[in-house]
Amino acid sequence: MRPLSVVALLVLAAPDAVGADLPRSAPEAQGVSSQAVRAFVEAADKDIDALHSFMLVRHGHVISEGWWAPYAAETPHMLFSLSKSFTSTAVGLAAAEGKLSVDDPVLKFFPDDAPAEPSANLKAMRLTDLLRMSTGQLAEPARKASEPWAKTFLAQPVPFKPGTHFLYNTSATYMLSGAVQKATGQTVLDYLKPRLFEPLGIANPTWELSPQGISTGGYGLSVRTEDIAKFGQLYLQKGKWNGKQLVPEAWVEAATARQTSNGSNPKSDWDQGYGYQFWRCRNGGYRGDGAFGQYCIVLPEQDAVIAITAGVRDMQAVLNLIWDKLLPALKPAPLAADEAAAERLARTLKALSLRVPEGKGTPAKVAGKRYMFPANDGKIESATLEPGGKDGELAVLLRIGGADRRIECGAGKWQKGRTAWGRLPEQPIAASGAWTADDTFTAKICFTETPFAVTLRLKFNGDEVRCESEWNVGFGSTKEAALVGKAE
């Protein structure tokens, strides 16, 4: 976690330069009480499992920031559908440069992938329909490795007149990414680097590619929390950054306006209208967001931006907490300095951590025993508990798909490492473990550049072990089938 001193909270930083991080300020100097921010952070820590990071920007200054260990300020985080708002920006920039128009037919960019006899509705589909998630399709087209994604999209029936039927459609965003690449000769990532990422000081962004070498568009971008905040601040400033108009103001206004209706529930932040790959919010705001709690929330009336990364199942709960705790705290004028409250806030932020397994049991005498599993979908062949670091810490040694994966588990803390798991490639992790019962060792493994964490339980009984694993979040079932292994 980034060290958060009281001095850092109380000093009013100078205006940011090109490529620099945002300036810092005490909350009170920007009209927000440290006590109110602390109430939000404590409520999030207690009631939401789990935020990974939080940054509040007011009047262009970061007034509060925190990372729940093992997540850290310098680490990029997978954005999922928050990526869509960046793809929208690429479309706006390409339109401003005359490379394309939002009124261009979609088929113009993909003649080789078009059906032999396109329907009238498909012929009528324009880029603006993709931007507004109003393609006219009844279901989102699949994205399979066996067929070009654009071809699959264009083969999907279009029963509704484009522009008349809202359907959240990640494949539509992929088509926007493909159109930008066809029009500019660059992936969305490469196209945005000199136009957006570099001017904002967003270093080393990464974006997944489709099998056809096109940025996935609707997901796949990874950047830091502060990069999310900068992007939101750029939009709050109507596309201007350090005196330069990076994104046309007209595009910012169109992209964040209500372009289409998507529901009428006054209590849902997913029913307030949709722009060009931005959601409208309650309370006059708008946002980009991604699965499991990745947020870039812009509040123009309050001159504020909120950036959040997370691994949560209930995304509405996060927004409800913001409206309940933070929104009323955004006052129109500076407040009197409150050093005591600032100190308490700093201590709270510095101590943030995801919950670790707590030890209750007496360790079973199984260290060094290797337990073999029958063939399974997860390709876990064996498991062994081995002595790890100091203080009686243990390591879980798994053999997965023919490769040994050693996971060092901190005791009451997070231990960094690297591993692969299932469909997740080798990447940074942090793990913590404890004997949660006399016969059960529980390890929690966070994939620290993603929203994902897996809890692994090894329950020992004589020469057998029962292995259970459950993910914190997922698009389907989060529980994997239990495995029973036998000691060699």
Short mmCIF file of C-alpha atoms in Angstrom, two decimals:
data_model
loop_
_atom_site.label_atom_id
_atom_site.label_comp_id
_atom_site.label_asym_id
_atom_site.label_seq_id
_atom_site.Cartn_x
_atom_site.Cartn_y
_atom_site.Cartn_z
CA MET A 1 0.00 0.00 0.00
CA ARG A 2 1.13 3.55 -0.61
CA PRO A 3 2.26 5.17 2.66
CA LEU A 4 -0.28 7.79 3.69
CA SER A 5 1.15 10.31 6.12
CA VAL A 6 -0.72 13.14 7.79
CA VAL A 7 1.65 15.53 6.02
CA ALA A 8 0.59 14.14 2.65
CA LEU A 9 -3.02 14.72 3.55
CA LEU A 10 -2.52 18.26 4.78
CA VAL A 11 -0.21 19.67 2.13
CA LEU A 12 -1.82 21.40 -0.83
CA ALA A 13 0.18 20.25 -3.82
CA ALA A 14 1.11 22.41 -6.79
CA PRO A 15 -0.87 22.11 -10.03
CA ASP A 16 0.01 18.94 -11.90
CA ALA A 17 2.32 18.94 -14.88
CA VAL A 18 2.04 16.81 -17.97
CA GLY A 19 2.59 13.18 -16.99
CA ALA A 20 2.50 13.86 -13.26
CA ASP A 21 0.07 12.43 -10.77
CA LEU A 22 -2.84 14.56 -9.63
CA PRO A 23 -2.15 17.16 -6.92
CA ARG A 24 -2.98 16.28 -3.32
CA SER A 25 -4.92 18.31 -0.78
CA ALA A 26 -6.46 18.03 2.67
CA PRO A 27 -10.15 17.12 2.42
CA GLU A 28 -11.28 20.18 4.36
CA ALA A 29 -9.47 22.52 1.97
CA GLN A 30 -11.74 21.20 -0.80
CA GLY A 31 -14.97 21.32 1.20
CA VAL A 32 -15.07 17.76 2.54
CA SER A 33 -14.67 16.67 6.15
CA SER A 34 -12.09 13.99 6.93
CA GLN A 35 -14.60 12.50 9.35
CA ALA A 36 -17.14 11.97 6.56
CA VAL A 37 -14.57 10.31 4.30
CA ARG A 38 -13.52 8.07 7.16
CA ALA A 39 -17.16 7.08 7.72
CA PHE A 40 -17.41 6.03 4.08
CA VAL A 41 -14.16 4.04 4.18
CA GLU A 42 -15.07 2.29 7.44
CA ALA A 43 -18.54 1.41 6.12
CA ALA A 44 -17.03 0.05 2.92
CA ASP A 45 -14.51 -1.97 4.90
CA LYS A 46 -17.21 -3.39 7.17
CA ASP A 47 -20.15 -3.93 4.83
CA ILE A 48 -18.72 -4.49 1.34
CA ASP A 49 -16.54 -7.48 0.56
CA ALA A 50 -14.40 -6.16 -0.90
CA LEU A 51 -13.17 -2.87 -2.26
CA HIS A 52 -9.60 -2.97 -3.53
CA SER A 53 -8.98 0.76 -3.88
CA PHE A 54 -10.67 4.11 -3.50
CA MET A 55 -9.69 7.61 -4.64
CA LEU A 56 -11.72 10.80 -4.18
CA VAL A 57 -10.88 13.85 -6.29
CA ARG A 58 -12.44 17.24 -5.50
CA HIS A 59 -11.78 20.44 -7.42
CA GLY A 60 -8.96 18.66 -9.25
CA HIS A 61 -7.15 17.49 -6.09
CA VAL A 62 -6.91 14.01 -4.60
CA ILE A 63 -8.27 14.44 -1.08
CA SER A 64 -8.39 10.80 -0.03
CA GLU A 65 -6.96 7.54 -1.33
CA GLY A 66 -6.55 4.06 0.00
CA TRP A 67 -5.74 0.50 -1.05
CA TRP A 68 -6.82 -2.64 0.76
CA ALA A 69 -3.74 -4.84 1.13
CA PRO A 70 -2.54 -6.75 -0.83
CA TYR A 71 -3.65 -4.26 -3.52
CA ALA A 72 -1.34 -1.28 -4.03
CA ALA A 73 -1.21 2.14 -5.65
CA GLU A 74 1.40 1.21 -8.24
CA THR A 75 -0.38 -1.95 -9.40
CA PRO A 76 -2.62 -1.98 -12.49
CA HIS A 77 -6.09 -3.46 -12.13
CA MET A 78 -8.29 -5.20 -14.67
CA LEU A 79 -11.15 -2.82 -15.60
CA PHE A 80 -13.58 -5.14 -17.38
CA SER A 81 -16.35 -2.98 -18.93
CA LEU A 82 -14.91 0.29 -17.68
CA SER A 83 -12.74 -0.27 -20.76
CA LYS A 84 -15.79 0.63 -22.87
CA SER A 85 -15.57 4.31 -21.93
CA PHE A 86 -11.98 4.41 -23.21
CA THR A 87 -13.05 2.78 -26.48
CA SER A 88 -15.77 5.42 -26.80
CA THR A 89 -13.11 8.09 -26.39
CA ALA A 90 -11.10 6.55 -29.22
CA VAL A 91 -14.15 6.73 -31.47
CA GLY A 92 -14.63 10.39 -30.57
CA LEU A 93 -11.01 11.21 -31.34
CA ALA A 94 -11.10 9.33 -34.64
CA ALA A 95 -14.27 11.22 -35.59
CA ALA A 96 -12.62 14.54 -34.71
CA GLU A 97 -9.70 13.65 -36.98
CA GLY A 98 -12.04 12.81 -39.84
CA LYS A 99 -11.09 9.13 -39.82
CA LEU A 100 -14.69 8.05 -39.38
CA SER A 101 -18.17 9.35 -38.53
CA VAL A 102 -20.58 8.04 -35.93
CA ASP A 103 -23.15 7.99 -38.73
CA ASP A 104 -21.07 5.55 -40.78
CA PRO A 105 -22.72 2.18 -41.43
CA VAL A 106 -21.09 -0.64 -39.49
CA LEU A 107 -20.81 -2.74 -42.66
CA LYS A 108 -18.53 -0.11 -44.18
CA PHE A 109 -15.68 -1.27 -41.95
CA PHE A 110 -16.15 -5.04 -42.26
CA PRO A 111 -16.97 -5.90 -45.88
CA ASP A 112 -15.10 -9.22 -45.70
CA ASP A 113 -17.07 -10.34 -42.65
CA ALA A 114 -20.54 -9.35 -43.88
CA PRO A 115 -23.23 -11.91 -44.71
CA ALA A 116 -23.84 -12.57 -48.39
CA GLU A 117 -27.25 -10.90 -48.13
CA PRO A 118 -27.35 -8.47 -45.20
CA SER A 119 -30.78 -7.64 -43.81
CA ALA A 120 -32.20 -4.15 -44.12
CA ASN A 121 -31.75 -3.60 -40.38
CA LEU A 122 -28.11 -4.71 -40.52
CA LYS A 123 -27.50 -2.35 -43.42
CA ALA A 124 -29.05 0.45 -41.36
CA MET A 125 -26.90 -0.18 -38.27
CA ARG A 126 -24.50 2.72 -37.65
CA LEU A 127 -21.59 3.29 -35.28
CA THR A 128 -23.85 5.50 -33.19
CA ASP A 129 -26.11 2.49 -32.61
CA LEU A 130 -23.11 0.53 -31.31
CA LEU A 131 -22.15 3.44 -29.05
CA ARG A 132 -25.64 3.61 -27.55
CA MET A 133 -25.99 -0.17 -27.16
CA SER A 134 -28.95 -0.02 -29.53
CA THR A 135 -27.84 -2.37 -32.31
CA GLY A 136 -31.29 -3.86 -32.84
CA GLN A 137 -30.10 -7.33 -31.85
CA LEU A 138 -32.14 -9.43 -29.44
CA ALA A 139 -29.14 -11.20 -27.89
CA GLU A 140 -25.45 -10.40 -27.60
CA PRO A 141 -23.41 -12.25 -30.22
CA ALA A 142 -20.89 -14.78 -28.94
CA ARG A 143 -17.13 -14.31 -29.24
CA LYS A 144 -15.50 -17.64 -30.11
CA ALA A 145 -11.93 -18.46 -30.99
CA SER A 146 -13.15 -20.61 -33.86
CA GLU A 147 -14.67 -17.74 -35.88
CA PRO A 148 -13.76 -14.07 -36.46
CA TRP A 149 -15.64 -12.03 -33.88
CA ALA A 150 -16.79 -9.44 -36.41
CA LYS A 151 -18.22 -12.16 -38.67
CA THR A 152 -20.15 -13.66 -35.74
CA PHE A 153 -21.51 -10.24 -34.81
CA LEU A 154 -22.69 -9.45 -38.32
CA ALA A 155 -24.29 -12.89 -38.68
CA GLN A 156 -26.49 -12.25 -35.62
CA PRO A 157 -30.14 -11.49 -36.50
CA VAL A 158 -31.21 -7.84 -36.15
CA PRO A 159 -34.98 -8.07 -35.51
CA PHE A 160 -35.37 -4.48 -34.25
CA LYS A 161 -34.70 -1.27 -36.07
CA PRO A 162 -31.26 -0.08 -34.90
CA GLY A 163 -31.55 2.73 -32.38
CA THR A 164 -34.87 1.57 -30.93
CA HIS A 165 -33.94 -1.30 -28.56
CA PHE A 166 -31.38 -1.07 -25.72
CA LEU A 167 -29.28 -4.20 -25.19
CA TYR A 168 -26.04 -4.07 -23.22
CA ASN A 169 -23.70 -5.64 -25.72
CA THR A 170 -19.98 -6.10 -25.22
CA SER A 171 -19.61 -7.42 -28.75
CA ALA A 172 -20.90 -4.07 -30.02
CA THR A 173 -18.01 -2.35 -28.26
CA TYR A 174 -15.62 -4.79 -29.87
CA MET A 175 -16.99 -3.72 -33.24
CA LEU A 176 -16.27 -0.08 -32.31
CA SER A 177 -12.71 -1.07 -31.51
CA GLY A 178 -12.48 -2.86 -34.85
CA ALA A 179 -13.87 0.15 -36.69
CA VAL A 180 -11.25 2.42 -35.11
CA GLN A 181 -8.52 -0.02 -36.10
CA LYS A 182 -9.83 -0.26 -39.68
CA ALA A 183 -10.03 3.54 -39.93
CA THR A 184 -6.68 4.41 -38.31
CA GLY A 185 -4.49 1.37 -38.93
CA GLN A 186 -3.80 1.07 -35.19
CA THR A 187 -5.31 -0.84 -32.30
CA VAL A 188 -7.34 1.27 -29.90
CA LEU A 189 -4.50 0.91 -27.38
CA ASP A 190 -1.85 2.21 -29.77
CA TYR A 191 -4.15 4.91 -31.12
CA LEU A 192 -4.90 6.22 -27.63
CA LYS A 193 -1.31 6.21 -26.37
CA PRO A 194 -0.18 9.57 -27.81
CA ARG A 195 -3.66 11.12 -27.73
CA LEU A 196 -4.85 10.14 -24.24
CA PHE A 197 -2.62 7.89 -22.17
CA GLU A 198 0.65 9.78 -22.54
CA PRO A 199 -0.79 13.29 -22.00
CA LEU A 200 -2.54 12.03 -18.85
CA GLY A 201 0.59 10.33 -17.60
CA ILE A 202 -0.95 6.86 -17.80
CA ALA A 203 2.10 4.63 -18.06
CA ASN A 204 2.12 1.07 -19.38
CA PRO A 205 -1.57 0.49 -20.08
CA THR A 206 -2.29 -2.98 -21.43
CA TRP A 207 -5.27 -4.21 -23.44
CA GLU A 208 -6.20 -7.76 -24.38
CA LEU A 209 -6.48 -8.64 -28.07
CA SER A 210 -8.99 -10.76 -29.94
CA PRO A 211 -7.71 -13.71 -32.02
CA GLN A 212 -7.83 -11.28 -34.96
CA GLY A 213 -5.39 -8.87 -33.26
CA ILE A 214 -7.99 -6.23 -32.38
CA SER A 215 -8.20 -4.67 -28.89
CA THR A 216 -11.16 -6.34 -27.22
CA GLY A 217 -12.74 -2.92 -26.68
CA GLY A 218 -15.50 -3.83 -24.25
CA TYR A 219 -13.07 -5.17 -21.64
CA GLY A 220 -9.40 -6.06 -21.32
CA LEU A 221 -7.83 -2.73 -20.34
CA SER A 222 -5.68 -2.59 -17.19
CA VAL A 223 -4.46 0.65 -15.56
CA ARG A 224 -3.88 2.01 -12.03
CA THR A 225 -6.54 3.52 -9.78
CA GLU A 226 -5.08 6.98 -10.25
CA ASP A 227 -5.27 6.52 -14.01
CA ILE A 228 -9.01 5.90 -13.65
CA ALA A 229 -9.27 9.11 -11.63
CA LYS A 230 -7.35 11.08 -14.26
CA PHE A 231 -9.66 9.82 -16.98
CA GLY A 232 -12.67 10.92 -14.96
CA GLN A 233 -11.09 14.30 -14.25
CA LEU A 234 -10.46 14.79 -17.97
CA TYR A 235 -14.15 14.26 -18.66
CA LEU A 236 -15.13 16.48 -15.74
CA GLN A 237 -12.98 19.19 -17.35
CA LYS A 238 -14.86 18.62 -20.63
CA GLY A 239 -11.87 17.08 -22.36
CA LYS A 240 -9.29 19.70 -21.39
CA TRP A 241 -5.99 18.85 -19.66
CA ASN A 242 -3.30 21.34 -18.70
CA GLY A 243 -4.80 23.93 -21.02
CA LYS A 244 -4.98 21.58 -24.02
CA GLN A 245 -8.19 20.17 -25.46
CA LEU A 246 -7.41 16.44 -25.65
CA VAL A 247 -10.98 15.32 -26.35
CA PRO A 248 -13.49 17.61 -28.09
CA GLU A 249 -15.90 19.18 -25.62
CA ALA A 250 -18.81 18.33 -27.89
CA TRP A 251 -17.84 14.65 -27.72
CA VAL A 252 -17.64 14.70 -23.91
CA GLU A 253 -21.10 16.26 -23.71
CA ALA A 254 -22.62 13.78 -26.18
CA ALA A 255 -20.91 10.72 -24.72
CA THR A 256 -22.04 11.45 -21.17
CA ALA A 257 -25.57 12.62 -22.00
CA ARG A 258 -28.64 10.38 -21.96
CA GLN A 259 -28.60 8.99 -25.48
CA THR A 260 -31.08 6.19 -24.89
CA SER A 261 -33.50 5.02 -22.24
CA ASN A 262 -32.73 1.76 -20.47
CA GLY A 263 -35.30 1.48 -17.69
CA SER A 264 -37.37 3.40 -15.17
CA ASN A 265 -36.45 2.12 -11.69
CA PRO A 266 -35.63 5.26 -9.67
CA LYS A 267 -33.57 3.22 -7.20
CA SER A 268 -31.29 1.63 -9.80
CA ASP A 269 -28.19 3.29 -11.19
CA TRP A 270 -28.55 1.01 -14.22
CA ASP A 271 -31.92 2.53 -15.18
CA GLN A 272 -30.97 6.19 -15.53
CA GLY A 273 -30.14 6.21 -19.24
CA TYR A 274 -27.09 5.37 -21.33
CA GLY A 275 -24.75 7.59 -23.35
CA TYR A 276 -21.89 6.62 -25.62
CA GLN A 277 -20.48 3.77 -23.51
CA PHE A 278 -21.12 5.73 -20.30
CA TRP A 279 -23.91 5.11 -17.80
CA ARG A 280 -26.01 7.92 -16.41
CA CYS A 281 -26.24 7.89 -12.59
CA ARG A 282 -28.68 9.11 -10.04
CA ASN A 283 -27.83 12.48 -8.50
CA GLY A 284 -26.84 14.06 -11.81
CA GLY A 285 -23.69 12.05 -12.35
CA TYR A 286 -22.36 9.63 -14.95
CA ARG A 287 -19.86 6.83 -14.88
CA GLY A 288 -17.90 4.16 -16.64
CA ASP A 289 -18.08 0.87 -14.79
CA GLY A 290 -16.91 -2.69 -15.06
CA ALA A 291 -17.87 -6.08 -13.66
CA PHE A 292 -17.29 -6.72 -9.98
CA GLY A 293 -16.99 -3.06 -9.01
CA GLN A 294 -14.61 -1.10 -11.25
CA TYR A 295 -15.83 2.51 -11.23
CA CYS A 296 -15.04 5.92 -12.68
CA ILE A 297 -17.80 8.15 -11.28
CA VAL A 298 -18.03 11.78 -12.35
CA LEU A 299 -20.21 14.25 -10.41
CA PRO A 300 -20.24 17.53 -12.37
CA GLU A 301 -22.51 19.37 -9.94
CA GLN A 302 -20.11 18.62 -7.08
CA ASP A 303 -16.90 18.96 -9.18
CA ALA A 304 -15.82 15.52 -7.99
CA VAL A 305 -14.49 12.23 -9.33
CA ILE A 306 -14.49 8.88 -7.55
CA ALA A 307 -12.31 5.98 -8.73
CA ILE A 308 -12.81 2.52 -7.28
CA THR A 309 -11.52 -0.96 -8.02
CA ALA A 310 -13.06 -3.97 -6.33
CA GLY A 311 -14.11 -7.59 -6.33
CA VAL A 312 -17.78 -7.35 -5.32
CA ARG A 313 -20.94 -9.20 -6.25
CA ASP A 314 -23.36 -6.36 -5.46
CA MET A 315 -22.31 -3.35 -7.54
CA GLN A 316 -25.37 -1.30 -6.59
CA ALA A 317 -24.36 -1.53 -2.92
CA VAL A 318 -21.15 0.38 -3.68
CA LEU A 319 -23.04 3.20 -5.37
CA ASN A 320 -25.63 3.28 -2.58
CA LEU A 321 -22.83 3.77 -0.07
CA ILE A 322 -21.40 6.65 -2.12
CA TRP A 323 -24.78 8.38 -2.29
CA ASP A 324 -25.36 7.80 1.43
CA LYS A 325 -21.96 8.68 2.87
CA LEU A 326 -19.95 10.74 0.38
CA LEU A 327 -22.42 12.79 -1.63
CA PRO A 328 -23.79 14.74 1.38
CA ALA A 329 -20.21 15.45 2.49
CA LEU A 330 -19.29 17.40 -0.67
CA LYS A 331 -19.83 20.95 0.59
CA PRO A 332 -19.71 24.08 -1.62
CA ALA A 333 -17.00 25.92 0.35
CA PRO A 334 -13.76 25.01 2.18
CA LEU A 335 -14.07 23.80 5.76
CA ALA A 336 -11.94 24.63 8.76
CA ALA A 337 -8.83 22.48 9.07
CA ASP A 338 -9.27 19.48 11.37
CA GLU A 339 -5.89 17.91 12.07
CA ALA A 340 -7.25 15.36 14.55
CA ALA A 341 -9.79 14.05 12.02
CA ALA A 342 -7.15 14.04 9.29
CA GLU A 343 -4.86 11.94 11.49
CA ARG A 344 -7.63 9.42 12.19
CA LEU A 345 -8.42 9.21 8.48
CA ALA A 346 -4.75 8.69 7.63
CA ARG A 347 -4.47 5.86 10.17
CA THR A 348 -7.63 4.22 8.84
CA LEU A 349 -6.42 4.38 5.24
CA LYS A 350 -2.97 3.07 6.08
CA ALA A 351 -4.38 0.04 7.93
CA LEU A 352 -6.77 -1.13 5.20
CA SER A 353 -6.53 -4.81 4.33
CA LEU A 354 -8.71 -7.52 2.90
CA ARG A 355 -9.72 -10.09 5.51
CA VAL A 356 -7.26 -12.94 5.97
CA PRO A 357 -8.06 -16.46 7.24
CA GLU A 358 -7.96 -16.54 11.04
CA GLY A 359 -6.33 -19.43 12.88
CA LYS A 360 -8.42 -21.35 15.38
CA GLY A 361 -7.21 -24.89 15.09
CA THR A 362 -4.23 -26.99 16.06
CA PRO A 363 -2.20 -27.90 12.96
CA ALA A 364 -2.73 -31.45 11.77
CA LYS A 365 0.39 -33.55 11.28
CA VAL A 366 0.29 -33.57 7.50
CA ALA A 367 3.26 -31.39 6.53
CA GLY A 368 5.21 -32.98 3.70
CA LYS A 369 2.53 -35.52 2.79
CA ARG A 370 1.55 -35.55 -0.85
CA TYR A 371 -2.09 -36.16 -1.68
CA MET A 372 -3.00 -37.34 -5.18
CA PHE A 373 -6.30 -36.45 -6.88
CA PRO A 374 -8.19 -38.25 -9.65
CA ALA A 375 -8.51 -36.51 -13.02
CA ASN A 376 -10.54 -33.32 -12.78
CA ASP A 377 -11.51 -30.27 -14.83
CA GLY A 378 -9.16 -28.03 -12.84
CA LYS A 379 -6.22 -30.34 -13.69
CA ILE A 380 -5.13 -30.35 -10.03
CA GLU A 381 -3.04 -33.49 -9.73
CA SER A 382 -1.73 -33.25 -6.18
CA ALA A 383 -1.50 -31.07 -3.07
CA THR A 384 1.15 -30.87 -0.36
CA LEU A 385 1.51 -28.64 2.69
CA GLU A 386 5.12 -27.66 3.26
CA PRO A 387 6.89 -25.45 5.80
CA GLY A 388 7.04 -21.92 4.43
CA GLY A 389 8.63 -18.85 5.93
CA LYS A 390 9.17 -18.02 9.58
CA ASP A 391 6.57 -18.07 12.37
CA GLY A 392 5.19 -21.47 11.37
CA GLU A 393 3.91 -20.27 8.00
CA LEU A 394 3.03 -22.87 5.41
CA ALA A 395 3.19 -23.15 1.67
CA VAL A 396 0.68 -24.99 -0.49
CA LEU A 397 2.39 -26.96 -3.24
CA LEU A 398 -0.03 -27.82 -6.01
CA ARG A 399 0.73 -29.74 -9.14
CA ILE A 400 -1.58 -28.36 -11.82
CA GLY A 401 -1.48 -29.53 -15.42
CA GLY A 402 1.95 -31.03 -15.02
CA ALA A 403 3.51 -27.93 -13.41
CA ASP A 404 4.35 -27.39 -9.74
CA ARG A 405 2.80 -24.25 -8.22
CA ARG A 406 4.15 -23.24 -4.81
CA ILE A 407 2.01 -20.71 -2.97
CA GLU A 408 3.60 -19.17 0.12
CA CYS A 409 0.90 -18.25 2.63
CA GLY A 410 1.46 -15.46 5.11
CA ALA A 411 0.18 -16.00 8.65
CA GLY A 412 -2.19 -13.16 9.49
CA LYS A 413 -0.76 -11.17 6.59
CA TRP A 414 -0.36 -11.28 2.82
CA GLN A 415 2.64 -12.93 1.19
CA LYS A 416 3.37 -11.92 -2.40
CA GLY A 417 4.21 -14.42 -5.11
CA ARG A 418 3.25 -15.58 -8.59
CA THR A 419 1.19 -18.47 -9.87
CA ALA A 420 -1.25 -19.64 -12.54
CA TRP A 421 -4.66 -21.11 -11.77
CA GLY A 422 -7.20 -22.65 -14.11
CA ARG A 423 -7.70 -20.31 -17.03
CA LEU A 424 -5.73 -17.52 -15.33
CA PRO A 425 -2.17 -17.32 -16.68
CA GLU A 426 0.83 -16.94 -14.36
CA GLN A 427 0.65 -13.54 -12.69
CA PRO A 428 1.25 -11.72 -9.39
CA ILE A 429 -0.63 -13.04 -6.37
CA ALA A 430 -0.71 -12.58 -2.62
CA ALA A 431 -1.75 -15.35 -0.24
CA SER A 432 -2.60 -15.81 3.39
CA GLY A 433 -3.38 -19.03 5.25
CA ALA A 434 -4.32 -20.46 8.64
CA TRP A 435 -5.58 -23.58 10.35
CA THR A 436 -9.23 -22.56 10.62
CA ALA A 437 -10.04 -25.88 12.36
CA ASP A 438 -7.96 -28.74 13.70
CA ASP A 439 -8.37 -30.62 10.44
CA THR A 440 -8.70 -27.72 7.95
CA PHE A 441 -6.09 -25.44 6.42
CA THR A 442 -7.61 -22.47 4.60
CA ALA A 443 -5.68 -20.37 2.10
CA LYS A 444 -6.94 -17.21 0.40
CA ILE A 445 -5.18 -16.30 -2.83
CA CYS A 446 -5.67 -12.85 -4.39
CA PHE A 447 -4.76 -12.29 -8.04
CA THR A 448 -3.69 -8.73 -7.35
CA GLU A 449 -4.08 -7.26 -10.83
CA THR A 450 -7.64 -8.56 -11.13
CA PRO A 451 -10.88 -8.59 -9.11
CA PHE A 452 -10.42 -12.31 -8.46
CA ALA A 453 -9.54 -14.22 -5.30
CA VAL A 454 -9.93 -17.91 -4.57
CA THR A 455 -10.35 -19.51 -1.15
CA LEU A 456 -8.86 -22.98 -0.92
CA ARG A 457 -9.83 -25.34 1.93
CA LEU A 458 -7.90 -28.54 2.59
CA LYS A 459 -9.74 -30.77 5.08
CA PHE A 460 -7.66 -33.71 6.28
CA ASN A 461 -9.03 -37.03 7.52
CA GLY A 462 -6.51 -39.80 7.99
CA ASP A 463 -4.93 -40.52 4.63
CA GLU A 464 -7.51 -38.45 2.74
CA VAL A 465 -7.90 -34.76 2.02
CA ARG A 466 -10.98 -32.99 0.74
CA CYS A 467 -10.07 -29.98 -1.42
CA GLU A 468 -12.70 -27.26 -1.84
CA SER A 469 -12.21 -24.00 -3.71
CA GLU A 470 -14.49 -21.01 -4.16
CA TRP A 471 -14.02 -17.75 -6.06
CA ASN A 472 -15.10 -14.41 -4.65
CA VAL A 473 -16.78 -13.36 -7.91
CA GLY A 474 -17.46 -14.86 -11.31
CA PHE A 475 -19.76 -14.83 -14.33
CA GLY A 476 -21.10 -18.29 -13.47
CA SER A 477 -20.84 -20.62 -10.51
CA THR A 478 -18.09 -19.54 -8.11
CA LYS A 479 -17.74 -22.93 -6.43
CA GLU A 480 -15.61 -25.60 -8.02
CA ALA A 481 -16.33 -29.30 -7.59
CA ALA A 482 -14.75 -30.72 -4.43
CA LEU A 483 -11.85 -33.12 -4.90
CA VAL A 484 -10.88 -35.99 -2.64
CA GLY A 485 -7.24 -37.02 -2.65
CA LYS A 486 -5.30 -39.85 -1.03
CA ALA A 487 -1.85 -39.76 0.50
CA GLU A 488 0.87 -41.49 -1.49
#
